[in-house]
Coordinates of C-alpha atoms in Angstrom, one line a residue:
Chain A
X1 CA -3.2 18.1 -4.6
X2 CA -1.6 16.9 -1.3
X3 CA 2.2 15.3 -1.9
X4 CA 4.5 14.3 0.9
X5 CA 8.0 13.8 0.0
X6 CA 11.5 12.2 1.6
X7 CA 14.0 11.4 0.5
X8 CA 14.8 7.8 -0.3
X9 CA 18.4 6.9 1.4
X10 CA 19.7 7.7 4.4
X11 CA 22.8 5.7 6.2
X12 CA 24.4 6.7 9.5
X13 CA 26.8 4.7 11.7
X14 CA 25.6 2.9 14.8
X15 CA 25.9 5.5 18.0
X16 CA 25.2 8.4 15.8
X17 CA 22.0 10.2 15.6
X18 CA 19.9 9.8 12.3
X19 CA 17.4 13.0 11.2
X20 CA 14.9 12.5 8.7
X21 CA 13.0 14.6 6.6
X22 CA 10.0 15.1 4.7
X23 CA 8.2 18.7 3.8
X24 CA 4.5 18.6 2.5
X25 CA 2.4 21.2 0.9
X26 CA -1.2 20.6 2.8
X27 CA -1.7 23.6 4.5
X28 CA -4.2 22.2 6.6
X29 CA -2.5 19.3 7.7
X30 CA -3.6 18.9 11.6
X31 CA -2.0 15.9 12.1
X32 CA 1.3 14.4 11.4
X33 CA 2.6 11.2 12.0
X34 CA 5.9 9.0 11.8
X35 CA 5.7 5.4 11.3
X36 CA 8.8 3.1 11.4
X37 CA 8.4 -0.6 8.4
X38 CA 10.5 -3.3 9.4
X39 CA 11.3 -5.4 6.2
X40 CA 8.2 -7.9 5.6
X41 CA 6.0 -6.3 8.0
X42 CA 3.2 -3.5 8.5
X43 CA 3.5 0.3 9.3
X44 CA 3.9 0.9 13.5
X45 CA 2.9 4.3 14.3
X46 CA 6.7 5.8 16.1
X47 CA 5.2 9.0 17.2
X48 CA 2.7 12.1 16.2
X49 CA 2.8 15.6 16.4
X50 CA -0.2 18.1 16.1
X51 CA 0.3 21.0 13.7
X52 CA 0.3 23.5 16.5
X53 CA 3.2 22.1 18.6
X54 CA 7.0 23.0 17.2
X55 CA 8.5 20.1 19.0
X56 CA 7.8 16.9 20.7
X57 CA 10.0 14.3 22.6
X58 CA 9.3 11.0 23.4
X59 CA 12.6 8.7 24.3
X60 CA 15.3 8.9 21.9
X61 CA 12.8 10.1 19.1
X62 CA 12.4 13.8 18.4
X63 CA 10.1 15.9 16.2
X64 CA 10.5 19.1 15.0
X65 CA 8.2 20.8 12.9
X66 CA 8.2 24.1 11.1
X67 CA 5.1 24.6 9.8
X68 CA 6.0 28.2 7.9
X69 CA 8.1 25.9 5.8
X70 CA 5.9 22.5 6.1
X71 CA 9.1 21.0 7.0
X72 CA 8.8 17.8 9.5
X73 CA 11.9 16.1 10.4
X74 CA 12.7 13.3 13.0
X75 CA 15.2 12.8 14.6
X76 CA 17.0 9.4 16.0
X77 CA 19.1 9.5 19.1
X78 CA 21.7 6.8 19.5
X79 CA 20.6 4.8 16.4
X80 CA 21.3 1.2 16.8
X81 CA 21.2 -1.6 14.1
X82 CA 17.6 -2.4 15.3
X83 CA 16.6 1.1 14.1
X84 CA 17.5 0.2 10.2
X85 CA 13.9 0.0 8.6
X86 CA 12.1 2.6 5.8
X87 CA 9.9 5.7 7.5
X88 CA 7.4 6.9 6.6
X89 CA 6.1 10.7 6.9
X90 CA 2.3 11.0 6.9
X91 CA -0.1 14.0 7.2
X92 CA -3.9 13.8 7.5
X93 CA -6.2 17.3 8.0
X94 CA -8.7 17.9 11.2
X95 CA -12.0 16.4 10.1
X96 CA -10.7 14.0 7.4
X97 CA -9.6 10.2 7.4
X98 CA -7.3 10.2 4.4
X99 CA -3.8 10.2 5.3
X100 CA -1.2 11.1 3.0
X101 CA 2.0 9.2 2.9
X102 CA 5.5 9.9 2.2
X103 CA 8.1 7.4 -0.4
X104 CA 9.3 6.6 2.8
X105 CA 13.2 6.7 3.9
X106 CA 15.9 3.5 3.8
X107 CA 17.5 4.1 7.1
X108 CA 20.6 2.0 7.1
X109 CA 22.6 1.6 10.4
X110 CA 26.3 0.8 10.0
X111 CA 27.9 -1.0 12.8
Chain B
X1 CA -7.3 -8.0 20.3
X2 CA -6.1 -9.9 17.0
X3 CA -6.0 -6.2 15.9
X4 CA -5.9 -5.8 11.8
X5 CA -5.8 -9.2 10.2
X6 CA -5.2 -10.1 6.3
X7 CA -5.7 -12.7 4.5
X8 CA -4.0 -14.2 2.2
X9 CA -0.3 -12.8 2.7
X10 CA 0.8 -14.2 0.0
X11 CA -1.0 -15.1 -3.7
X12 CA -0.3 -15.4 -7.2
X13 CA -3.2 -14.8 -10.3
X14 CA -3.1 -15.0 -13.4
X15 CA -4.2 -11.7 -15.4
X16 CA -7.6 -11.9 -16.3
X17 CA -8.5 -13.8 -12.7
X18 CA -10.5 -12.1 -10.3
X19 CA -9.9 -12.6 -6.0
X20 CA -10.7 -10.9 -2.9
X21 CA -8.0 -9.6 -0.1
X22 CA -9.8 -10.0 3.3
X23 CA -9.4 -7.6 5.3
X24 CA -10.9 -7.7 9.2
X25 CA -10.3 -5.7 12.5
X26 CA -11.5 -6.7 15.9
X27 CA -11.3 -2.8 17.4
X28 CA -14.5 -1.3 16.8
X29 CA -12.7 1.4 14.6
X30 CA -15.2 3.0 12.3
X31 CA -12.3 3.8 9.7
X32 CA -11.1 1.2 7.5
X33 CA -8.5 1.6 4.4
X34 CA -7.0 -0.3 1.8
X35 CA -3.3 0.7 0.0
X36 CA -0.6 -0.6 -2.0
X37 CA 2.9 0.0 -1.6
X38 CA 5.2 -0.2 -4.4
X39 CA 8.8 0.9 -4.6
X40 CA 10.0 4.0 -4.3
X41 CA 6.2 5.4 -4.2
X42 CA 5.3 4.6 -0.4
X43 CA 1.6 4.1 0.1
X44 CA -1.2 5.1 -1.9
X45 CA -4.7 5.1 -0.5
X46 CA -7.0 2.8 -2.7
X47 CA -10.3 2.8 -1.0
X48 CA -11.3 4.1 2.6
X49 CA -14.5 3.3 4.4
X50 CA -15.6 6.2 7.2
X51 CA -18.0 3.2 8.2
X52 CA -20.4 0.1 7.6
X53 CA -22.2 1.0 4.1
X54 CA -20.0 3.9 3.3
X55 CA -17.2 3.6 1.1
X56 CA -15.1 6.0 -0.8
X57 CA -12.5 6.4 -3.5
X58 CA -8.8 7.1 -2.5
X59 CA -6.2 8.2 -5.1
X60 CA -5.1 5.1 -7.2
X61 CA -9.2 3.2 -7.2
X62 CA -9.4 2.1 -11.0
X63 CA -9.4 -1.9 -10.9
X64 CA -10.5 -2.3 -7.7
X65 CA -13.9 -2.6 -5.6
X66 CA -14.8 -2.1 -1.8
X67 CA -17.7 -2.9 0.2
X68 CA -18.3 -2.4 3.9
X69 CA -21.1 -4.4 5.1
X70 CA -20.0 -4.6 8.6
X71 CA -17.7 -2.7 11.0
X72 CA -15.2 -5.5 10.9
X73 CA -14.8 -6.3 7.7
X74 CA -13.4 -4.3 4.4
X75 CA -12.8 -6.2 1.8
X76 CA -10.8 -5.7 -1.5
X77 CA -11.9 -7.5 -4.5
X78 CA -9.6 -7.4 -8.0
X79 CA -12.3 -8.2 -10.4
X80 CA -9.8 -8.5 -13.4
X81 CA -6.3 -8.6 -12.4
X82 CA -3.6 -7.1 -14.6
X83 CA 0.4 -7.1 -14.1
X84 CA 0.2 -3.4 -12.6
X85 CA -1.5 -4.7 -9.9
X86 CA 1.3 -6.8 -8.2
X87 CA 2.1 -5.1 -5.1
X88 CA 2.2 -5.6 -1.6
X89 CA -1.5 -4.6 0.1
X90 CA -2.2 -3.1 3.6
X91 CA -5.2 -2.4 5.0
X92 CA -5.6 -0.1 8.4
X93 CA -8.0 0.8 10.8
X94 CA -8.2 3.6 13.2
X95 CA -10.7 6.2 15.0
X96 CA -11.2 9.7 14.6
X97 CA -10.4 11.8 17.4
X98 CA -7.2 14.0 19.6
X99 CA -3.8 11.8 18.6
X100 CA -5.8 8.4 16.8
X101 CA -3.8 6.8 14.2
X102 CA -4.3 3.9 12.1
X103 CA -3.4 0.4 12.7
X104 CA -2.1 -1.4 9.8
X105 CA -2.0 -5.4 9.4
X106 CA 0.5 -7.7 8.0
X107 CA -0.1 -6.9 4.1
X108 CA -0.5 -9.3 1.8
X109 CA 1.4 -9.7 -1.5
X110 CA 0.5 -10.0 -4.6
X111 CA 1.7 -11.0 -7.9
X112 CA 0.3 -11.2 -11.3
X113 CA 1.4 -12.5 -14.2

């Protein structure tokens, strides 16, 4: 069946950029997302990218995606402290509402 | 918009007692979800609704029920509660259609012992 996986830890130091990853094995995947979980709260969606785009921008957040590999990564620009927080990979194919989800990523921001 | 509200956020059963998370979304979203996060496994899809009177299983279903009577409402209802069940809940909403994603409230948290 579908699996997501990231790994579990990740700690950078405050300035520094922060890249995440996460590869999946849904070849159909059409959609995949990145959402940010502050501790005791919900998932917010950070940013999407369809499967038929190899990059997308959007402030200090980039996605890169390689889908020969399934490889999705994101990447944090200038992490601050208010960046530490678990994220979360998903993927979810055209036509379907069931979204996959990664274990999620422990970003840790060292001042 | 109150977006995706839960209640309660926080209870505590004992095993063998049966409850119902509420679950309610103010956004006209057609898709409505339940999961449970637990650590170092991220979020597994329980139950999913594609609309009012359809409901279907997600991957981890065993122990718990759904019902979608309306567009607004989805609740979850633990009929028996065991130990394996404590966990923190989210439900989610969202839309089909270019870039829609869910929405996901508060969660609530539950423990049994």
């Amino acid at each position: 069946g579908e699996d997501v996986e990231q790994s579990l830890f990740l700690s950078v130091r405050e300035g520094d950029s922060s890249v995440i990853n996460c590869t999946y094995t849904d070849s159909s995947s059409t959609y995949l997302y990145w959402y940010k979980q502050e501790p005791g709260a919900g998932l917010q969606l950070l940013t999407y990218i369809f499967s038929n785009m190899d990059m997308k921008q959007d402030q200090r957040l980039t996605v890169l995606l390689n889908k020969k590999d399934k490889h999705l990564s994101l990447r944090i620009a200038d992490t601050q402290t208010g960046d530490s927080a678990i994220y979360f990979c998903a993927e979810r194919g055209s036509g379907t509402y069931k979204y996959i989800f990664g274990t999620g990523t422990r970003l840790k921001v060292l001042a | 918009n109150a977006g995706v509200t839960q209640t309660p956020k926080f209870q505590v059963l004992k095993t063998g007692q049966s409850m119902t998370l509420q679950c309610a979304q103010d956004m006209n979203h057609e898709y409505m979800s339940w999961y449970r996060q637990d650590p170092g496994m991220g979020l597994r899809l329980i139950h999913y609704s594609v609309g009012a009177g359809i409901t279907d299983q997600g991957e981890v279903p065993n122990g718990y029920n759904v019902s979608r009577s309306t567009t607004e409402d989805f609740p979850l209802r633990l009929l028996s509660a065991a130990p394996s069940q404590t966990s923190v809940y989210f439900c989610a909403s969202g839309r089909e259609g270019l870039g829609e994603t869910q929405y996901f409230g508060p969660g609530t948290r539950l423990l049994v012992l």
